[in-house]
Each structure stands twice: as structure tokens, then as C-alpha cells.
Coordinates of C-alpha atoms in Angstrom, one line a residue:
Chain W
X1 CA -21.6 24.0 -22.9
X2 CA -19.9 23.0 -20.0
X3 CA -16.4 25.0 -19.4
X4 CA -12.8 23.1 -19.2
X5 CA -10.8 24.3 -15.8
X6 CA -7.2 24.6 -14.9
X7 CA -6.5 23.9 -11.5
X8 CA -3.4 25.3 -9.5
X9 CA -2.0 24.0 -6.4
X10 CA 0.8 25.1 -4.4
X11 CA 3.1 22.8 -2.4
X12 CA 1.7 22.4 0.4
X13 CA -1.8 23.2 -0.4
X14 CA -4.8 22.9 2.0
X15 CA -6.6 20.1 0.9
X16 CA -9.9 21.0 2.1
X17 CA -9.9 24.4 -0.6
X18 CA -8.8 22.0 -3.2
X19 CA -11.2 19.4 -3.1
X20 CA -13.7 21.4 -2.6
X21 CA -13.5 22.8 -6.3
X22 CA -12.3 19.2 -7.3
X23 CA -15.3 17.2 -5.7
X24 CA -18.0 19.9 -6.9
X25 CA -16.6 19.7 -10.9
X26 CA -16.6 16.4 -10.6
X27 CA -20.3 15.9 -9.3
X28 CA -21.3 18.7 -11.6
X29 CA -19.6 16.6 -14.7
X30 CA -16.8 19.9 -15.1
X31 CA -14.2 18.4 -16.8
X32 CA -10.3 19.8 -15.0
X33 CA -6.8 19.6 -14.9
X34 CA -4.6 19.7 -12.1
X35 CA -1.5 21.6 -12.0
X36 CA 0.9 21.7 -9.3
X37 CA 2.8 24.8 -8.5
X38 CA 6.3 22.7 -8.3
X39 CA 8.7 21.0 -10.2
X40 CA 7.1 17.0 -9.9
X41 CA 3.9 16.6 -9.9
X42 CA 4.2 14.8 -6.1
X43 CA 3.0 17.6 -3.5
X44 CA 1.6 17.3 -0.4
X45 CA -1.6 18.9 1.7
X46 CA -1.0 21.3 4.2
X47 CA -2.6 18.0 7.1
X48 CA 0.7 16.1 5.2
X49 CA -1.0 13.4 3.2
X50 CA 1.1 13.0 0.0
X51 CA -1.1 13.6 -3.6
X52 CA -0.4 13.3 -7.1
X53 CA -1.5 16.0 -9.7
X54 CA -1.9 15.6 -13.1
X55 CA 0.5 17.8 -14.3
X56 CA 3.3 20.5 -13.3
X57 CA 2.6 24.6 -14.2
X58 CA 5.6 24.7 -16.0
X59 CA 3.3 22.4 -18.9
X60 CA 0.0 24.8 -18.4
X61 CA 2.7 27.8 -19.8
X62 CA 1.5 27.7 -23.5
X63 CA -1.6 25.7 -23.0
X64 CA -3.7 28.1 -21.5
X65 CA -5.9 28.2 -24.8
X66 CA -7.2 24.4 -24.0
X67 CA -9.0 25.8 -21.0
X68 CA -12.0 28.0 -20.2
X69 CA -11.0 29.0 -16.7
X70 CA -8.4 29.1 -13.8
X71 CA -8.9 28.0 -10.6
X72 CA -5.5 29.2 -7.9
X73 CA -6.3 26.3 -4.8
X74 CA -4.3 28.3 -1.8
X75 CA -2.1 26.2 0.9
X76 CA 0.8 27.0 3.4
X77 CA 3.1 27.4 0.9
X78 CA 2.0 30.8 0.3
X79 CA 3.0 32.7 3.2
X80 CA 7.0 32.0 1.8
X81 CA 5.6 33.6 -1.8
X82 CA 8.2 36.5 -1.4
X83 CA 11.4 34.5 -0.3
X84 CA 10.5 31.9 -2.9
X85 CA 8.8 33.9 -5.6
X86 CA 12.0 33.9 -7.9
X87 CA 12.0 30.1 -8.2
X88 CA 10.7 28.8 -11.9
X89 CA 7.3 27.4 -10.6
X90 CA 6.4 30.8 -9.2
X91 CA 7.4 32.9 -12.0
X92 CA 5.2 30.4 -14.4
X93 CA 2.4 30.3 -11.7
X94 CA 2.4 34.4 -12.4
X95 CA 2.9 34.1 -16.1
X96 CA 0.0 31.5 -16.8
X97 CA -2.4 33.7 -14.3
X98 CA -1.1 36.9 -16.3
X99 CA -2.1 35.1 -19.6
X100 CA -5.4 33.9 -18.1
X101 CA -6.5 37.2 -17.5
X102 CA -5.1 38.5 -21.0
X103 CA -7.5 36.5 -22.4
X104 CA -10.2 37.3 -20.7
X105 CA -10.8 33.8 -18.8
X106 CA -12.8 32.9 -15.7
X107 CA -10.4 33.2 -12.9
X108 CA -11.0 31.7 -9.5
X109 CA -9.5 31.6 -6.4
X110 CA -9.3 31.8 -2.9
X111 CA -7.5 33.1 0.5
X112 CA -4.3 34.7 -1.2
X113 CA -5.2 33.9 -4.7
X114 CA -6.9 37.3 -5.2
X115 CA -3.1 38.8 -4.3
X116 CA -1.8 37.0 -6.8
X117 CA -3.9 38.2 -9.4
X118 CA -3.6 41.9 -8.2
X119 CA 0.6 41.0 -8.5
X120 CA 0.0 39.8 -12.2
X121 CA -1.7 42.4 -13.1
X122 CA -5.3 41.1 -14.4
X123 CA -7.3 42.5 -11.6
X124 CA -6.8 46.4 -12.1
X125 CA -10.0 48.1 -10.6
X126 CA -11.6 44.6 -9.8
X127 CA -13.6 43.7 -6.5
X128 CA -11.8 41.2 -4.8
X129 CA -12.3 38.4 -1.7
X130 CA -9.0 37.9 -0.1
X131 CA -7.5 36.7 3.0
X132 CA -7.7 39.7 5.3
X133 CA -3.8 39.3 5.7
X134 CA -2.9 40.8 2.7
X135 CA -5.5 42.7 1.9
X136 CA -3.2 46.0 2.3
X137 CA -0.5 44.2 -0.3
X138 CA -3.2 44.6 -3.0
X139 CA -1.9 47.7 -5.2
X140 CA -4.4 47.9 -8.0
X141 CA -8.0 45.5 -7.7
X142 CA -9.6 46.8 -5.2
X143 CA -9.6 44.5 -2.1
X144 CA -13.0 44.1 0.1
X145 CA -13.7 42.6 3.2
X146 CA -16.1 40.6 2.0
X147 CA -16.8 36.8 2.2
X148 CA -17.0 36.3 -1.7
X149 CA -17.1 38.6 -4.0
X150 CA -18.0 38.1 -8.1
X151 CA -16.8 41.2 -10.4
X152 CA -16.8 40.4 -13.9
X153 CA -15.0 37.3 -14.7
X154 CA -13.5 36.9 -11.3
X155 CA -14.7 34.5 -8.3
X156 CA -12.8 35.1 -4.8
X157 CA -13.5 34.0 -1.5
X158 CA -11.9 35.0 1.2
X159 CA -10.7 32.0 2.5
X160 CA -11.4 27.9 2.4
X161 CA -14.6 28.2 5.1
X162 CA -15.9 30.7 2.0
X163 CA -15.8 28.5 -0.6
X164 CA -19.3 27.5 0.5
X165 CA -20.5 30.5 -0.9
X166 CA -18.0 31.0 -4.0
X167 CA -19.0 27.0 -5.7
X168 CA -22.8 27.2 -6.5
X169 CA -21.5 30.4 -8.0
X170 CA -18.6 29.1 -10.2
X171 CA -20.3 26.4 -10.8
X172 CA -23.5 28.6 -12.4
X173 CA -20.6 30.3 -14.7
X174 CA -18.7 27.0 -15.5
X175 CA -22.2 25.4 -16.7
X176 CA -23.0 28.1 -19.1
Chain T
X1 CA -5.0 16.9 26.8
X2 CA -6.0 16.8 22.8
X3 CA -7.0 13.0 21.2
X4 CA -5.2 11.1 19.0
X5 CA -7.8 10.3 16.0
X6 CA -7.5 7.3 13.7
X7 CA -9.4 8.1 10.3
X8 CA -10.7 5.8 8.1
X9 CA -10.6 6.5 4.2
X10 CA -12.7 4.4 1.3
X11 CA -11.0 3.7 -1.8
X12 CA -12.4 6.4 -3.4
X13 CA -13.4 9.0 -1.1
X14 CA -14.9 12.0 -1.3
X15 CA -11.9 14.7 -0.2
X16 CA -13.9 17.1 0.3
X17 CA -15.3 15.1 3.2
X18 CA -11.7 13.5 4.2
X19 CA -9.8 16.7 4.0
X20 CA -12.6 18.9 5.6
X21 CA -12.0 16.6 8.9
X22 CA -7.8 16.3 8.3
X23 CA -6.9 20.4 7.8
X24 CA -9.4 21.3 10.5
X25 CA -7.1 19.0 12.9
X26 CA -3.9 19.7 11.7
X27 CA -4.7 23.7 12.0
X28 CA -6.0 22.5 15.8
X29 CA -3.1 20.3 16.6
X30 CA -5.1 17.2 17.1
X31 CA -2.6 13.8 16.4
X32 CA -4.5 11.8 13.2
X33 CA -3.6 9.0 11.4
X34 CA -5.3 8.0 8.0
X35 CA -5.9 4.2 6.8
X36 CA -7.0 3.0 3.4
X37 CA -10.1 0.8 3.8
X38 CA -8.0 -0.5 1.0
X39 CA -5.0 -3.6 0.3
X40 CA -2.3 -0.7 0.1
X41 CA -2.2 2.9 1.4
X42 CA -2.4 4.0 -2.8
X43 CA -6.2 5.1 -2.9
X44 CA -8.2 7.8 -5.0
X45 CA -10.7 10.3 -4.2
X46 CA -13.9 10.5 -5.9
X47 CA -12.7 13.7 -8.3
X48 CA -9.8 11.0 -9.3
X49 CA -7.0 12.1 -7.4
X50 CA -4.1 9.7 -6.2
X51 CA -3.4 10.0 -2.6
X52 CA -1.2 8.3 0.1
X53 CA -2.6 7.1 3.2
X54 CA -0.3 6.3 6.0
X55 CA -1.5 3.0 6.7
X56 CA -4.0 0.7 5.5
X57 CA -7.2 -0.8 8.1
X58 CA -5.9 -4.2 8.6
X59 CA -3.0 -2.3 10.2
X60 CA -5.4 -0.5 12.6
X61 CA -6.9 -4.0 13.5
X62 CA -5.2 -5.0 17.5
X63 CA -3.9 -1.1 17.2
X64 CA -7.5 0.8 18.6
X65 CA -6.1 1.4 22.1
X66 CA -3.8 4.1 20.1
X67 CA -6.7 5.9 19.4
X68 CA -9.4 8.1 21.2
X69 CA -11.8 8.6 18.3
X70 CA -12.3 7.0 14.8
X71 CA -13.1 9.0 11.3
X72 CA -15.2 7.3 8.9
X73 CA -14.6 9.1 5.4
X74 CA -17.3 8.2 3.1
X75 CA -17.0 8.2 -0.7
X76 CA -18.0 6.5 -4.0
X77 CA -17.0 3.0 -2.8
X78 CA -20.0 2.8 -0.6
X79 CA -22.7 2.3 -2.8
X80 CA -20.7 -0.9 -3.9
X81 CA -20.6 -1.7 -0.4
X82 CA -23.1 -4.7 -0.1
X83 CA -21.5 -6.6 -3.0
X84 CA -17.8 -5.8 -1.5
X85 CA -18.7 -6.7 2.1
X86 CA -16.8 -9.9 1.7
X87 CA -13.4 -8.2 1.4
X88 CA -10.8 -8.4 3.6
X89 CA -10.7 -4.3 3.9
X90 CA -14.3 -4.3 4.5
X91 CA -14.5 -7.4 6.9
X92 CA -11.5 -5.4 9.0
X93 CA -13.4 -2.0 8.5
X94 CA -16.3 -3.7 10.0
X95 CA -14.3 -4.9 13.0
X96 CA -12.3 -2.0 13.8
X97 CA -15.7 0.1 13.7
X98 CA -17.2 -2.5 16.7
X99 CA -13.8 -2.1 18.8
X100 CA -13.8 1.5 18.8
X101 CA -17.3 0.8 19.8
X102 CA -17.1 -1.5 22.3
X103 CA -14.9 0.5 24.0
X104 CA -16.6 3.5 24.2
X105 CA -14.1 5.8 22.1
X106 CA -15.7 8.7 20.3
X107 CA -17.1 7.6 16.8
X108 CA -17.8 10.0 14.5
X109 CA -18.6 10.0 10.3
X110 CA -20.9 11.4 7.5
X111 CA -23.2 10.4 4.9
X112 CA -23.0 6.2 4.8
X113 CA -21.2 5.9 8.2
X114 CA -23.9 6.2 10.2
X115 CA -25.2 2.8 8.4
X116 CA -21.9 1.1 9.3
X117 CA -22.3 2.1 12.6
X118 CA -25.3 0.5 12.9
X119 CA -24.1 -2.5 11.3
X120 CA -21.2 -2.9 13.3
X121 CA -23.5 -3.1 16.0
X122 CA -22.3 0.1 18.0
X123 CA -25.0 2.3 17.6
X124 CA -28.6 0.7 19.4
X125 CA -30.8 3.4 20.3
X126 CA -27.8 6.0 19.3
X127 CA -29.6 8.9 16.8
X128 CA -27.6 9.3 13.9
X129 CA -27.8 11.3 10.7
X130 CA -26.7 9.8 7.6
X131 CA -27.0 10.0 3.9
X132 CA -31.4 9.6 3.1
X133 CA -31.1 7.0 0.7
X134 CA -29.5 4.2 3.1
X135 CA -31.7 5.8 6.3
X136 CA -34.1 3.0 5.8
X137 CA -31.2 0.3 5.9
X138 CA -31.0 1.2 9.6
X139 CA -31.9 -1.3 12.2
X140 CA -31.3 -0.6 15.9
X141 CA -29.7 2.6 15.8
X142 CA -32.3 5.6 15.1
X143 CA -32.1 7.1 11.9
X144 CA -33.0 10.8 11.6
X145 CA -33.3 13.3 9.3
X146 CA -31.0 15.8 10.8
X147 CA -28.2 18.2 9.3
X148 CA -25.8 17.1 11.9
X149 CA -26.3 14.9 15.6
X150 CA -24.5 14.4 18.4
X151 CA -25.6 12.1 20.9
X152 CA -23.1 10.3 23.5
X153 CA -19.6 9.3 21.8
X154 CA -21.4 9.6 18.2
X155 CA -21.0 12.4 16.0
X156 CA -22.7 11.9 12.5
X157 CA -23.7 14.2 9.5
X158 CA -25.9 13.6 6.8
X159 CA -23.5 14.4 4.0
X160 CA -20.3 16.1 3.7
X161 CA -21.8 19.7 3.1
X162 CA -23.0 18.9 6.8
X163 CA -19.5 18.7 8.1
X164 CA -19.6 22.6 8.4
X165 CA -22.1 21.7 11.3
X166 CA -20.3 18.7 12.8
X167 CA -16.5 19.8 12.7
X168 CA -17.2 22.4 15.3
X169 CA -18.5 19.9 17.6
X170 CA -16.1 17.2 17.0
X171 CA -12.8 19.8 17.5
X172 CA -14.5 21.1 21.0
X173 CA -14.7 17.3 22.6
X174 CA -11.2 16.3 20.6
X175 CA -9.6 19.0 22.6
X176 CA -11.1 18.5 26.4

């Protein structure tokens, strides 16, 4: 039976990574949610056009249960992750991926998503796709140089450009 | 010196297809402008997603000379095309497609634009690639069976997985 995702996206996030999962779920009849990592549900793309998600991450903190697997759509709010990473919508982003990968959920993501996962600690001794950037941050998955990369119940890519190769993927583990 | 783009989005569109063209030119520093084929700039993509455009077509109409190229983003509304045709946006859409023509700006779109091209009247003897289902719909231009073409000011793709192929092309002559 067809899987239920969670979808994450930071503020400003690049639009072509996002709709790339977005359009493929919804041509492959995937049902999803989409969660912006903010306070309002208003963000914008990283090419400025204005969007509005379904729902904040601060409402996906105790939800998680409702969904089969997370999907972390990267943008250019990420290289400020440090200098912002004690505001509320970042310490829930890490909490809801933390509890994701407690449970044992598909987890998906691309450019620095596979950092973030390594930061919440799901990913020990995983292979990982990641944006070649901060690859050296990773302290416990174990971060490749590869395109895409599939270990276990995680999908990376490397960045947007590999999503090409990470969605037939994902979507052969979403359709199970 | 870089061109100024105007691109034109469907109420829905696919974003896969709209965003693939807007984050490639925003990471290039090519000027765009995006208009709802659409009453107001409030439109949706295909996955459902609400999204602001920064001006609708009507707007663009007496406004071409801005512009050095024109964007057709495809979508879901086009298969309802032929029954829709008698609306304003589409009777505008329809017109701003033969200016851009006429005056010899660069003219580029995937998977039903190709079609609207040719019905604008823009396109005789132009080779085009476009979605296979409306290929037959084609009367003067010539309809092909190609990934991606290029030939003179027009720069078509079958489909939006084809934009891998045509975004390369359409960045180099956007920046001479």
C-alpha cells in the first residue's frame, strides 16, 4: 500500500528540489504533507516566488506517527543553519527528524539534508549523499561522494540536479 | 549582457517544470518575471501548491519589448485547453506568444508549448519537440520526436524531464 510522506521545507527553499518530490508523489498518486521549516506557513523559493505550505513543523512535532516517511527539501536557508539553529523551527526540524529515525521511517533528503540527519543522530554508520560542502561536518554516517546513495531506510542525493536519480528510487520504496 | 525573461505560468502548472527554469536563472543571474496565464497572480501547481506570481498575462500584453525571451510553463490546465481557449487569459496568452514571435525574441517551452507555438503562428517550418500526444495537432511548424531541439530563436522539450537537456542550452544563449 502506498506510503504517506512528510515533507520539509526550509525558508527559502529551492523550488526545483521541492517540486521535484512534490510533482512525482503526485503523478505517482503518493499522498503528502507539506511542512515549512518557519513560524507561518508563507515561505518563499530560493528564485523568490512566494508559496504556501500546508502546515508549519512546529504541528508535525507529535504527529510523526500519521506518516510513513520524511522527505527534508533543501534551499538557501541552510547555509545560516548554525547562526540560526537555536530558533524554535530549527530545534523542531531536528526533533521531528530525530523521531523519524527513532522509529525507523523512510527518510529522504537532499544537498544538506543528509547533515542534518548525521546532527540528529539517526544516521550513525549509514552511507550518505550530501552536498560536497559539508561533507567533512558529518561526524557519525558515513558521508560518500556519491550522486545518490540508498542504505537501509535512507535516500540522499547529493544535491537538486541528483534527484533525477534518487525519485524512481523513493518512489519504488514509497509504492510498496 | 544577460536577458531579461518573461515566463509564462498555467493555472496549474507543473513546478517541477516552472521551477526547473526559475532556480536555474536566479543561480545564473538572469532578470525573470513570472505571469499567471490566470485572472490574478494566485495560481496552483499541479501537486496542489498555492503560489504567487508577480503579475498576471494581460499585464504582459503592450509590455513584450521588456523582455528578450518568453517561458512557457506547461501544466495540468492544458489538456483543458481547447474548451478554455475562449478566455481572456488564454486569448492574451495566445497574443503575447505571436509578439514575442513576431519580433524575433527567443521562445522557448516544454511539453504543450510547442503546440501553442504553432498556433500562435510563430513557428512555420521551426522543428519543435513537444509532448507525443498533441504532436499530431501540429500544423506548420514540424513536429518531432526529439528529447530536446533547438533551432533559431526556439528552444522546446518534450516534457519536463527533458528540461535537463534544454536548460543548458537556453542559460548559454540567455547569457551572450
Amino acid at each position: 500500500m502506498a506510503k504517506k510522506v512528510a515533507i520539509l521545507a526550509v525558508n527559502p527553499v529551492n523550488g526545483f528540489g521541492l517540486f521535484r518530490y512534490l510533482e512525482a508523489f503526485f503523478e505517482n498518486g503518493i499522498a503528502y504533507k507539506v511542512f515549512a521549516v518557519a513560524e507561518t506557513t508563507a515561505i518563499k523559493t530560493n528564485s523568490g516566488i512566494s508559496l504556501q505550505t500546508d502546515d508549519v513543523v512546529a504541528n508535525l512535532k507529535g504527529a510523526e506517527s500519521e506518516f510513513d516517511a520524511l522527505v527534508f527539501a533543501c534551499g538557501n536557508a541552510m547555509p545560516k543553519f548554525s547562526e540560526n539553529a537555536g530558533r524554535p523551527e530549527y530545534r523542531d526540524l531536528l526533533t521531528v527528524i530525530k523521531t523519524f529515525g527513532d522509529k525507523g521511517k523512510l527518510i529522504i533528503g537532499h544537498c544538506v539534508g543528509g547533515l542534518l540527519f548525521d546532527i540528529a543522530g539517526i544516521a550513525s554508520g549509514r552511507r550518505l549523499a550530501l552536498h560536497p560542502f559539508v561533507k567533512d561536518a558529518v561526524k557519525t554516517a558515513i558521508a560518500t561522494d556519491e550522486a545518490c546513495v540508498v542504505d537501509g531506510n535512507f535516500y540522499t542525493a547529493q544535491s537538486e540536479a541528483c534527484l533525477l536519480l534518487l525519485i524512481p528510487e523513493v518512489l519504488k520504496v514509497l509504492k510498496q
